Short mmCIF file of C-alpha atoms in Angstrom, two decimals:
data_model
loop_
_atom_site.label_atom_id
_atom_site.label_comp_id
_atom_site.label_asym_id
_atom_site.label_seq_id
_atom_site.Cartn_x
_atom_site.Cartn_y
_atom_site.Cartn_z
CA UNK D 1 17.95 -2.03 -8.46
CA UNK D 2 19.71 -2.47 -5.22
CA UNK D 3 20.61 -5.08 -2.87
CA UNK D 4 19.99 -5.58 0.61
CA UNK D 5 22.13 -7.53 3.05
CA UNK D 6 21.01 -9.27 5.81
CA UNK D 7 21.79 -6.48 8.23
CA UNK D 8 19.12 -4.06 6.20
CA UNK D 9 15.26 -4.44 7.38
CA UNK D 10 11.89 -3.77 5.43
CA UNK D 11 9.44 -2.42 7.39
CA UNK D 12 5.83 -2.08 6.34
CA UNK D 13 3.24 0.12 8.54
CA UNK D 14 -0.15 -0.43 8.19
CA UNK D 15 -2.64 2.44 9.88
CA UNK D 16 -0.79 1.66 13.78
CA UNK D 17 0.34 -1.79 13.10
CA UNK D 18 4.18 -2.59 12.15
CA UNK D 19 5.13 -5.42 10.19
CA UNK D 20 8.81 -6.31 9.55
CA UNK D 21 9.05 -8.39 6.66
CA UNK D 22 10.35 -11.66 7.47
CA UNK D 23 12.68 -12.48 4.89
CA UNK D 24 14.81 -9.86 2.83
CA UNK D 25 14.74 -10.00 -1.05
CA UNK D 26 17.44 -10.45 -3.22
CA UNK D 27 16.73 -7.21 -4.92
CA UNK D 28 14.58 -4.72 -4.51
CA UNK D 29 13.50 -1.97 -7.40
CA UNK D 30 12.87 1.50 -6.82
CA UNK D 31 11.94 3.65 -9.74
CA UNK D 32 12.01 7.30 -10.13
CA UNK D 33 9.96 8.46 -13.39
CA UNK D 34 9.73 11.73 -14.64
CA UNK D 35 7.23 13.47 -16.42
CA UNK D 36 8.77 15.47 -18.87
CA UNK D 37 7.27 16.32 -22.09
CA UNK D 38 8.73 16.01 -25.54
CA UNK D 39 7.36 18.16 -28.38
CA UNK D 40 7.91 19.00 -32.32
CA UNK D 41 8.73 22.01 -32.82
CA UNK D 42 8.77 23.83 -36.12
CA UNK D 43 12.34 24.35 -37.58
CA UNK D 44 14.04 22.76 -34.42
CA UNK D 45 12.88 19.57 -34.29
CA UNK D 46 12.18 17.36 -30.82
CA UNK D 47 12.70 18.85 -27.69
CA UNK D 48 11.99 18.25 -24.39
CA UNK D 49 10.73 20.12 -21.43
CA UNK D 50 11.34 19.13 -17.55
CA UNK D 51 9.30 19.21 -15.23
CA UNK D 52 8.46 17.49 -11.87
CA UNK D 53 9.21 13.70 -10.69
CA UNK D 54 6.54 11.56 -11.78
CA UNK D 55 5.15 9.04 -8.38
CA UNK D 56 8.10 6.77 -6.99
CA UNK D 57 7.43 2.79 -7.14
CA UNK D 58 9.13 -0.02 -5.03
CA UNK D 59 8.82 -3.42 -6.05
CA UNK D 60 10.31 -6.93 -5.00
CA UNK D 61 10.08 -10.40 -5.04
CA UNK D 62 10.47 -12.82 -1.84
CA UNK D 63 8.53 -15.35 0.44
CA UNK D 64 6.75 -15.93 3.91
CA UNK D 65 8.34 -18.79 5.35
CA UNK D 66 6.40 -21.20 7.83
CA UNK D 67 9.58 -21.85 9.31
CA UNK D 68 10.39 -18.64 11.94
CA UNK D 69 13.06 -20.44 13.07
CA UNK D 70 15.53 -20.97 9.85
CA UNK D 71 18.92 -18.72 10.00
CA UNK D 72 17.49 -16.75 7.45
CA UNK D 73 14.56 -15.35 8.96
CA UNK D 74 14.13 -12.29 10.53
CA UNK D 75 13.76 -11.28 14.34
CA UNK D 76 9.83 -10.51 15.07
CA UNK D 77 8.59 -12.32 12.22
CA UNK D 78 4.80 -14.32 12.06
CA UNK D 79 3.30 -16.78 10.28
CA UNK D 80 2.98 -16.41 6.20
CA UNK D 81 -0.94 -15.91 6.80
CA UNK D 82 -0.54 -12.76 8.84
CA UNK D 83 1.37 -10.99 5.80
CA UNK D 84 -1.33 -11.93 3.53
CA UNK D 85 -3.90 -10.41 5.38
CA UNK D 86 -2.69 -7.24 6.19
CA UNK D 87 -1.29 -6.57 2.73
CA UNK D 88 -5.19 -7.61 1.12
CA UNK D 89 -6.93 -5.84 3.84
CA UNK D 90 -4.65 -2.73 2.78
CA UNK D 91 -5.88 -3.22 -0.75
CA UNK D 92 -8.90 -3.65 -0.04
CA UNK D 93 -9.77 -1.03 2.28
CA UNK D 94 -7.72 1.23 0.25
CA UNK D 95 -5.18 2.20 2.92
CA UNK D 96 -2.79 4.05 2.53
CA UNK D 97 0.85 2.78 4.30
CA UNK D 98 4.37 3.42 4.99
CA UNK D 99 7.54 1.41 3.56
CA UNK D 100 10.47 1.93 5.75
CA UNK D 101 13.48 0.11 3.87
CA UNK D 102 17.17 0.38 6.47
CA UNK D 103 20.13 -0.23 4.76
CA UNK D 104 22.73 0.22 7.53
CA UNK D 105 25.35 3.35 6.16
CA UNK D 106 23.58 3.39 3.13
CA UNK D 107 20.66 5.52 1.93
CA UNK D 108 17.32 4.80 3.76
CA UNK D 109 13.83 4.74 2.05
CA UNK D 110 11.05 6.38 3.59
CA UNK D 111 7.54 6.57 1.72
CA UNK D 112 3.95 6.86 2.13
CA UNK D 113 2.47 5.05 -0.60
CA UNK D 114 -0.30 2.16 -1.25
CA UNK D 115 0.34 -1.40 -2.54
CA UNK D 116 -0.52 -0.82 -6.28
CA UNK D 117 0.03 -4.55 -6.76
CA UNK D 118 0.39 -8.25 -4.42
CA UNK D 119 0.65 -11.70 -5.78
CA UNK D 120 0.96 -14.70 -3.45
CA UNK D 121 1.66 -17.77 -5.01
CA UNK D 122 2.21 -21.30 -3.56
CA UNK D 123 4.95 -23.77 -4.77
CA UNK D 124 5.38 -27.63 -4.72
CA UNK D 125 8.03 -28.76 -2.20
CA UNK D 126 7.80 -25.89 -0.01
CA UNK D 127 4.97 -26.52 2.05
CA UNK D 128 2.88 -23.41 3.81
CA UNK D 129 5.78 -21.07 2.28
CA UNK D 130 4.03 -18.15 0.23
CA UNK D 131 5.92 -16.57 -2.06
CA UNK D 132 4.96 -13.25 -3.05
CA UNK D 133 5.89 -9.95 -5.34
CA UNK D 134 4.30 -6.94 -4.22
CA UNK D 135 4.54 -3.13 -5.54
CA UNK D 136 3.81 -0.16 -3.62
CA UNK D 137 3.55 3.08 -5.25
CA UNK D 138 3.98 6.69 -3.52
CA UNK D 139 1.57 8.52 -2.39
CA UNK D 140 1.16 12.20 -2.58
CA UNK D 141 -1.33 13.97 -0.09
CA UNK D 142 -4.15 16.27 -1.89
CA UNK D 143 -6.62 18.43 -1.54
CA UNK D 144 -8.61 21.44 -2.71
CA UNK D 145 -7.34 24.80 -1.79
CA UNK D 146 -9.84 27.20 -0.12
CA UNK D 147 -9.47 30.68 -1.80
CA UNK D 148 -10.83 33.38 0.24
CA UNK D 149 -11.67 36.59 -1.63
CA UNK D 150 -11.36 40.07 0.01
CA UNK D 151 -13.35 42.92 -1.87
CA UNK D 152 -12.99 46.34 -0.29
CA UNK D 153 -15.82 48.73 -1.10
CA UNK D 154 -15.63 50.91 -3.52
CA UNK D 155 -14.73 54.94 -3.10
CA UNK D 156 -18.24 57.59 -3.32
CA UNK D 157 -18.19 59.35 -6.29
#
């Protein structure tokens, strides 16, 4: 897990539309799995075998406040609503995104992924705040390789 400080920013981009999140979480997690495969083998015992990195995932917890004003809040940001809509309408509409995370001096994250999970919640004594987690997962571009197969004809006999 790693923190971000207040000089850090979390940028979401949605198709053309750029949305800098308005408040920075206390932590954010970024997992790197890997896929490697463990077998039994006669005689030896367990062993393992490498092979690639499995799909990264960030996650985090935080909130949309209603008030843009507060000390806390990022420059840019929009009302708690707006959030909530583009992240659905991402799910929804299966789109993929991009997470920009800028930790000023530190290591920056760059991804395209799609939000593999959202959940907005309200709470008592914070009116119109919405908290939120949300989980994007990386995505890898695919497609099927076109094979083109040259014959050259055979020599007379």
């Amino acid at each position: 897990m790693s923190k971000l400080n207040n000089r850090g920013s979390i940028y979401v981009v949605f198709g053309g539309s750029r949305a800098k999140i308005p408040v920075n979480p206390g932590e954010i997690e970024i997992r790197h799995p890997m896929d490697h495969k463990t077998y039994d083998v006669l005689g030896v015992g367990q062993i393992v075998v490498p092979r690639k990195p499995s799909l990264k995932t960030v996650s985090w917890e935080s909130f949309f406040p209603a008030d843009l004003s507060a000390p806390y809040v990022n420059s840019g940001a929009r009302s708690p609503g707006y959030y909530v809509n583009c992240f659905q309408k991402a799910q929804k509409n299966k789109q993929r995104c991009r997470l920009i995370i800028t930790r000023s001096g530190l290591y920056d994250t760059n991804m395209r992924c799609v939000i593999s999970n959202f959940e907005a919640k309200d709470e008592g004594g914070e009116p119109d705040d919405i908290y939120y987690a949300v989980e994007f997962q990386e995505y890898r571009a695919y497609a099927p390789k076109t094979v083109i197969i040259v014959t050259t004809p055979a020599a007379p006999t």
